[in-house]
Amino acid sequence: MMWVRVVSLVLLLCATGSPSSAGEYPEHAIKMIVPFAAGGGTDVLARIIAQSLNSKWGQPVVVENQPGASGAIGSRAVMSAAPDGYTLLMASTGALMAVSSGAEGNGSFDVNQILTPIAIGAAPPYLLVANPSLPVTTTADLIRYGREKPDGLTFGSSGVGAASHLSGLLFASQTGIKMLHVPYKGTGPAVTDLIGGRIDVIFAPGPVVQQFVQSGQLKALGVTDTQPSKFYPDVPTVSATVPGYESVGWFGLLALPKTPPDIVRKINEVIVAAMQTAEFRDHLATLGAEPRLQTPEEFGRYINADVAKWSKIVKDNDVQLPGGK
């Protein structure tokens, strides 16, 4: 009978998947929200990845900047979308801490409760740079100098809760020296005051300060990864003097919880493949970063460990994050 055939066809379609299933993904444009202003490291990497996804699938990947509250505004916008893989978030540690109620310094944070990790894009280190007038040439010199100064050292940052702020707090906690935090509205003003001698040091993205190091307006004391960086071959690691010190600014792509695993895997595979091309590596070099190839599961574990570390620093120093909880 005809109606039996119709019912059978419907059941068959349900069993094999609809045209909107992950096998057909993506069918239309994808929105990638960056919770920071255009032009920053997160934004630059988002556009590189968007281009890679567009080249692979032929579907538009629209990057939308929604800055504010240390990344909380844009992150929450993604968290209110549908878990279908068409709204993605290019985030960082700071953005996740700004929206997480689990980042309380007790190791209980689980990113999968609020977002689904897809792929890490980059994790560039920072440079510890000082004003040339400071009588130091190494990280060890800086520690000795800081211990001798009654009021300790001053360090600038791009704002409360920013990676440059947390990097300084971590350094102070691991060295035992006193460091007064001076927040600015961005890295640029902090660098200007450092060159002017109004603060002692900052932890800044390498590409932002490298030109000033090369011109002699600043001096680089250390790189904040645990391994030497090929981009700064003459700069030793901070960890060579302060064992275990590490501060890198990862950027990565995430989706909503309950996003179909096959969609997550599909996006991850495109990004991982793109990272292994010369063009992508050249783009990352502008950020002072090298590719990190991780599965979604590996990226999730990386995020959890990183947020747990920084949330403890936030709690121990009673830092009030702008995004709130």
Short mmCIF file of C-alpha atoms in Angstrom, two decimals:
data_model
loop_
_atom_site.label_atom_id
_atom_site.label_comp_id
_atom_site.label_asym_id
_atom_site.label_seq_id
_atom_site.Cartn_x
_atom_site.Cartn_y
_atom_site.Cartn_z
CA MET A 1 0.00 0.00 0.00
CA MET A 2 1.09 3.56 -0.78
CA TRP A 3 0.92 4.83 2.79
CA VAL A 4 3.09 1.94 3.96
CA ARG A 5 5.73 2.91 1.39
CA VAL A 6 5.62 6.52 2.53
CA VAL A 7 6.05 5.57 6.19
CA SER A 8 8.91 3.24 5.27
CA LEU A 9 10.65 6.05 3.35
CA VAL A 10 10.30 8.42 6.31
CA LEU A 11 11.75 5.84 8.67
CA LEU A 12 14.64 5.22 6.27
CA LEU A 13 15.45 8.94 6.12
CA CYS A 14 15.40 9.17 9.90
CA ALA A 15 17.76 6.23 10.19
CA THR A 16 20.26 7.49 7.62
CA GLY A 17 20.23 11.11 8.76
CA SER A 18 18.68 14.28 7.44
CA PRO A 19 20.37 16.69 5.02
CA SER A 20 21.34 18.88 8.00
CA SER A 21 23.30 16.12 9.71
CA ALA A 22 27.05 16.37 10.33
CA GLY A 23 27.68 14.46 7.10
CA GLU A 24 26.40 17.49 5.17
CA TYR A 25 27.89 20.12 7.48
CA PRO A 26 28.20 22.97 6.75
CA GLU A 27 25.20 23.84 4.62
CA HIS A 28 25.35 27.60 5.18
CA ALA A 29 27.46 30.38 6.70
CA ILE A 30 29.24 29.89 10.03
CA LYS A 31 29.58 32.69 12.60
CA MET A 32 32.82 32.85 14.58
CA ILE A 33 32.62 35.22 17.53
CA VAL A 34 35.80 36.83 18.86
CA PRO A 35 35.20 38.25 22.36
CA PHE A 36 37.95 40.84 21.93
CA ALA A 37 38.54 43.87 19.73
CA ALA A 38 39.64 43.58 16.12
CA GLY A 39 43.37 43.56 15.47
CA GLY A 40 44.47 41.60 18.56
CA GLY A 41 46.05 38.16 18.57
CA THR A 42 42.74 36.36 19.05
CA ASP A 43 41.16 38.25 16.16
CA VAL A 44 44.11 37.66 13.83
CA LEU A 45 44.08 33.92 14.47
CA ALA A 46 40.29 33.75 14.09
CA ARG A 47 40.54 35.22 10.61
CA ILE A 48 43.32 32.83 9.65
CA ILE A 49 41.22 29.85 10.74
CA ALA A 50 38.07 31.29 9.14
CA GLN A 51 39.92 31.51 5.84
CA SER A 52 41.08 27.88 6.17
CA LEU A 53 37.53 26.63 6.83
CA ASN A 54 36.14 28.68 3.95
CA SER A 55 38.78 27.36 1.56
CA LYS A 56 37.96 23.79 2.54
CA TRP A 57 34.15 23.99 2.46
CA GLY A 58 33.31 26.99 0.29
CA GLN A 59 30.91 28.32 2.94
CA PRO A 60 31.36 31.82 4.41
CA VAL A 61 32.86 31.95 7.90
CA VAL A 62 31.97 35.36 9.30
CA VAL A 63 34.18 36.70 12.08
CA GLU A 64 32.25 38.94 14.48
CA ASN A 65 33.97 40.93 17.22
CA GLN A 66 32.04 41.35 20.47
CA PRO A 67 34.58 42.79 22.94
CA GLY A 68 34.04 43.72 26.56
CA ALA A 69 34.35 42.49 30.15
CA SER A 70 37.59 40.57 29.53
CA GLY A 71 35.89 38.43 26.90
CA ALA A 72 32.75 37.65 28.87
CA ILE A 73 30.32 39.50 26.57
CA GLY A 74 31.25 37.67 23.39
CA SER A 75 31.63 34.33 25.15
CA ARG A 76 28.15 34.56 26.66
CA ALA A 77 26.73 35.43 23.23
CA VAL A 78 28.03 32.11 21.92
CA MET A 79 26.76 30.23 24.96
CA SER A 80 23.20 31.33 24.18
CA ALA A 81 23.29 30.01 20.59
CA ALA A 82 22.14 26.66 19.23
CA PRO A 83 24.58 23.72 19.52
CA ASP A 84 24.64 23.03 15.80
CA GLY A 85 28.20 24.01 14.88
CA TYR A 86 27.18 27.23 13.14
CA THR A 87 28.18 29.54 16.02
CA LEU A 88 31.76 29.15 17.21
CA LEU A 89 33.93 30.96 19.75
CA MET A 90 37.58 31.90 19.36
CA ALA A 91 38.55 32.16 23.02
CA SER A 92 41.43 32.30 25.47
CA THR A 93 42.06 31.46 29.11
CA GLY A 94 40.93 34.90 30.26
CA ALA A 95 37.67 34.72 28.34
CA LEU A 96 36.78 31.34 29.84
CA MET A 97 37.64 32.43 33.36
CA ALA A 98 35.46 35.51 32.91
CA VAL A 99 32.36 33.39 32.28
CA SER A 100 33.05 30.32 34.40
CA SER A 101 31.65 29.75 37.85
CA GLY A 102 33.99 26.76 38.23
CA ALA A 103 37.28 28.62 38.00
CA GLU A 104 37.70 29.06 41.73
CA GLY A 105 41.25 27.89 42.29
CA ASN A 106 40.35 24.43 43.59
CA GLY A 107 41.04 22.42 40.43
CA SER A 108 37.35 21.64 39.83
CA PHE A 109 37.05 23.48 36.51
CA ASP A 110 35.76 21.46 33.54
CA VAL A 111 35.45 23.33 30.28
CA ASN A 112 33.01 20.74 28.93
CA GLN A 113 30.37 22.02 31.34
CA ILE A 114 30.18 25.34 29.51
CA LEU A 115 31.71 24.79 26.05
CA THR A 116 32.99 22.06 23.74
CA PRO A 117 36.69 22.33 22.82
CA ILE A 118 37.43 21.92 19.10
CA ALA A 119 41.05 22.87 18.37
CA ILE A 120 43.86 24.96 19.78
CA GLY A 121 45.03 27.54 17.29
CA ALA A 122 48.22 28.79 18.90
CA ALA A 123 49.91 29.19 22.27
CA PRO A 124 52.58 31.87 21.91
CA PRO A 125 54.79 32.77 24.87
CA TYR A 126 55.40 36.27 26.18
CA LEU A 127 58.59 38.21 26.64
CA LEU A 128 59.64 39.59 30.00
CA VAL A 129 61.00 43.00 29.05
CA ALA A 130 62.49 45.78 31.13
CA ASN A 131 63.36 49.43 30.82
CA PRO A 132 67.04 49.79 29.81
CA SER A 133 67.73 52.01 32.81
CA LEU A 134 67.09 49.08 35.15
CA PRO A 135 70.48 47.71 36.32
CA VAL A 136 69.69 44.14 35.20
CA THR A 137 70.49 42.00 32.17
CA THR A 138 68.99 38.63 33.16
CA THR A 139 65.99 37.21 34.99
CA ALA A 140 68.26 36.33 37.91
CA ASP A 141 69.44 39.95 38.04
CA LEU A 142 65.83 41.13 38.10
CA ILE A 143 64.99 38.87 41.03
CA ARG A 144 68.00 40.07 43.02
CA TYR A 145 67.21 43.69 42.19
CA GLY A 146 63.56 43.22 43.18
CA ARG A 147 64.53 41.75 46.54
CA GLU A 148 66.85 44.68 47.24
CA LYS A 149 64.24 47.36 46.52
CA PRO A 150 62.16 48.18 49.61
CA ASP A 151 59.05 48.78 47.54
CA GLY A 152 59.73 45.97 45.07
CA LEU A 153 59.19 46.27 41.32
CA THR A 154 56.39 47.77 39.26
CA PHE A 155 54.92 45.85 36.35
CA GLY A 156 52.39 46.98 33.79
CA SER A 157 49.67 45.01 32.05
CA SER A 158 46.94 45.46 29.48
CA GLY A 159 44.32 45.30 32.24
CA VAL A 160 43.16 43.47 35.36
CA GLY A 161 42.86 39.75 34.69
CA ALA A 162 44.75 39.96 31.39
CA ALA A 163 47.46 37.41 30.65
CA SER A 164 50.10 40.10 31.15
CA HIS A 165 48.69 40.72 34.63
CA LEU A 166 48.49 37.05 35.60
CA SER A 167 51.99 36.41 34.24
CA GLY A 168 53.36 39.01 36.63
CA LEU A 169 51.45 37.59 39.59
CA LEU A 170 52.77 34.11 38.82
CA PHE A 171 56.32 35.45 38.61
CA ALA A 172 55.96 37.24 41.95
CA SER A 173 54.51 34.16 43.65
CA GLN A 174 57.27 31.87 42.37
CA THR A 175 60.15 34.23 43.15
CA GLY A 176 58.89 35.75 46.39
CA ILE A 177 59.57 39.32 45.28
CA LYS A 178 57.15 42.18 45.73
CA MET A 179 55.60 43.47 42.51
CA LEU A 180 53.14 46.35 42.26
CA HIS A 181 50.64 45.95 39.42
CA VAL A 182 49.92 48.97 37.21
CA PRO A 183 47.00 48.23 34.84
CA TYR A 184 46.56 50.00 31.50
CA LYS A 185 43.84 50.05 28.87
CA GLY A 186 45.81 47.91 26.47
CA THR A 187 49.36 46.72 25.86
CA GLY A 188 50.29 49.81 23.83
CA PRO A 189 50.01 52.33 26.69
CA ALA A 190 51.87 49.93 29.00
CA VAL A 191 54.75 49.67 26.52
CA THR A 192 54.84 53.46 26.15
CA ASP A 193 55.18 53.93 29.91
CA LEU A 194 57.78 51.17 30.13
CA ILE A 195 59.90 52.90 27.50
CA GLY A 196 59.40 56.15 29.39
CA GLY A 197 60.67 54.58 32.62
CA ARG A 198 57.43 54.97 34.55
CA ILE A 199 57.24 51.21 35.24
CA ASP A 200 59.99 48.59 35.55
CA VAL A 201 58.85 45.57 33.51
CA ILE A 202 55.98 44.01 31.58
CA PHE A 203 55.14 40.59 30.23
CA ALA A 204 54.07 41.26 26.66
CA PRO A 205 53.44 39.44 23.37
CA GLY A 206 56.76 39.13 21.56
CA PRO A 207 55.63 40.68 18.25
CA VAL A 208 54.41 43.78 20.14
CA VAL A 209 57.74 44.54 21.85
CA GLN A 210 60.34 42.92 19.60
CA GLN A 211 60.92 46.07 17.55
CA PHE A 212 61.66 48.03 20.72
CA VAL A 213 64.06 45.35 21.93
CA GLN A 214 65.88 45.46 18.60
CA SER A 215 66.12 49.26 18.73
CA GLY A 216 67.46 49.21 22.30
CA GLN A 217 64.44 50.99 23.78
CA LEU A 218 63.67 47.88 25.84
CA LYS A 219 65.64 44.83 26.88
CA ALA A 220 64.36 41.27 26.87
CA LEU A 221 65.20 39.24 29.96
CA GLY A 222 63.31 36.03 29.30
CA VAL A 223 60.74 34.14 27.25
CA THR A 224 57.87 32.64 29.22
CA ASP A 225 57.62 29.20 27.59
CA THR A 226 59.44 26.24 29.13
CA GLN A 227 61.35 25.70 25.88
CA PRO A 228 63.45 28.27 23.99
CA SER A 229 61.61 30.00 21.16
CA LYS A 230 63.00 29.97 17.64
CA PHE A 231 61.55 33.45 17.22
CA TYR A 232 63.70 34.83 20.05
CA PRO A 233 66.82 32.65 19.88
CA ASP A 234 68.96 34.99 21.98
CA VAL A 235 66.49 35.19 24.86
CA PRO A 236 66.70 32.46 27.55
CA THR A 237 63.60 31.04 29.18
CA VAL A 238 62.40 32.45 32.49
CA SER A 239 62.08 28.85 33.69
CA ALA A 240 65.87 28.42 33.38
CA THR A 241 66.04 30.70 36.43
CA VAL A 242 62.60 30.08 37.94
CA PRO A 243 61.96 26.32 37.57
CA GLY A 244 58.41 25.53 36.48
CA TYR A 245 57.53 29.04 35.38
CA GLU A 246 55.37 29.00 32.26
CA SER A 247 52.94 31.51 30.79
CA VAL A 248 51.62 31.14 27.27
CA GLY A 249 48.61 32.83 25.72
CA TRP A 250 46.62 30.15 23.99
CA PHE A 251 43.87 30.90 21.51
CA GLY A 252 41.45 28.17 20.51
CA LEU A 253 38.15 27.36 18.87
CA LEU A 254 35.18 26.13 20.91
CA ALA A 255 31.50 25.36 20.34
CA LEU A 256 28.40 24.89 22.44
CA PRO A 257 27.96 21.87 24.70
CA LYS A 258 26.05 19.07 22.94
CA THR A 259 27.43 20.07 19.54
CA PRO A 260 27.47 16.77 17.59
CA PRO A 261 30.87 15.08 18.07
CA ASP A 262 31.21 14.39 14.34
CA ILE A 263 30.89 18.12 13.60
CA VAL A 264 33.52 18.90 16.26
CA ARG A 265 35.82 16.28 14.78
CA LYS A 266 35.25 17.54 11.24
CA ILE A 267 36.23 21.11 12.15
CA ASN A 268 39.25 19.90 14.13
CA GLU A 269 40.53 17.85 11.20
CA VAL A 270 40.37 20.83 8.84
CA ILE A 271 42.26 23.07 11.28
CA VAL A 272 44.92 20.46 12.05
CA ALA A 273 45.48 19.87 8.34
CA ALA A 274 45.71 23.62 7.69
CA MET A 275 48.27 24.06 10.49
CA GLN A 276 50.67 21.80 8.64
CA THR A 277 50.79 24.05 5.58
CA ALA A 278 53.54 26.60 5.03
CA GLU A 279 50.98 29.40 4.68
CA PHE A 280 49.42 28.72 8.08
CA ARG A 281 52.84 28.43 9.74
CA ASP A 282 53.83 31.77 8.24
CA HIS A 283 50.67 33.35 9.67
CA LEU A 284 51.39 31.90 13.12
CA ALA A 285 54.93 33.25 12.96
CA THR A 286 53.50 36.78 12.95
CA LEU A 287 52.11 35.94 16.40
CA GLY A 288 55.40 34.44 17.57
CA ALA A 289 53.76 31.00 17.67
CA GLU A 290 54.29 27.52 16.29
CA PRO A 291 51.51 25.01 15.48
CA ARG A 292 50.19 22.76 18.25
CA LEU A 293 48.36 19.74 16.88
CA GLN A 294 45.77 18.46 19.35
CA THR A 295 42.56 16.46 19.27
CA PRO A 296 39.45 18.02 20.83
CA GLU A 297 39.97 15.80 23.89
CA GLU A 298 43.61 16.85 24.27
CA PHE A 299 42.62 20.49 23.90
CA GLY A 300 40.00 20.08 26.61
CA ARG A 301 42.53 18.65 29.05
CA TYR A 302 44.94 21.46 28.18
CA ILE A 303 42.27 24.08 28.91
CA ASN A 304 41.32 22.52 32.24
CA ALA A 305 44.92 22.44 33.47
CA ASP A 306 45.58 25.99 32.31
CA VAL A 307 42.44 27.53 33.81
CA ALA A 308 43.00 25.66 37.08
CA LYS A 309 46.50 27.13 37.32
CA TRP A 310 45.43 30.70 36.62
CA SER A 311 42.30 30.56 38.74
CA LYS A 312 44.46 29.64 41.73
CA ILE A 313 46.62 32.69 41.06
CA VAL A 314 43.46 34.82 40.82
CA LYS A 315 42.12 33.44 44.09
CA ASP A 316 45.42 33.70 45.99
CA ASN A 317 45.79 37.34 44.96
CA ASP A 318 42.11 38.26 45.41
CA VAL A 319 41.82 39.49 41.83
CA GLN A 320 38.34 40.67 40.87
CA LEU A 321 37.91 39.69 37.23
CA PRO A 322 36.01 42.31 35.17
CA GLY A 323 33.67 39.74 33.65
CA GLY A 324 32.33 38.57 36.96
CA LYS A 325 31.15 35.03 37.67
#
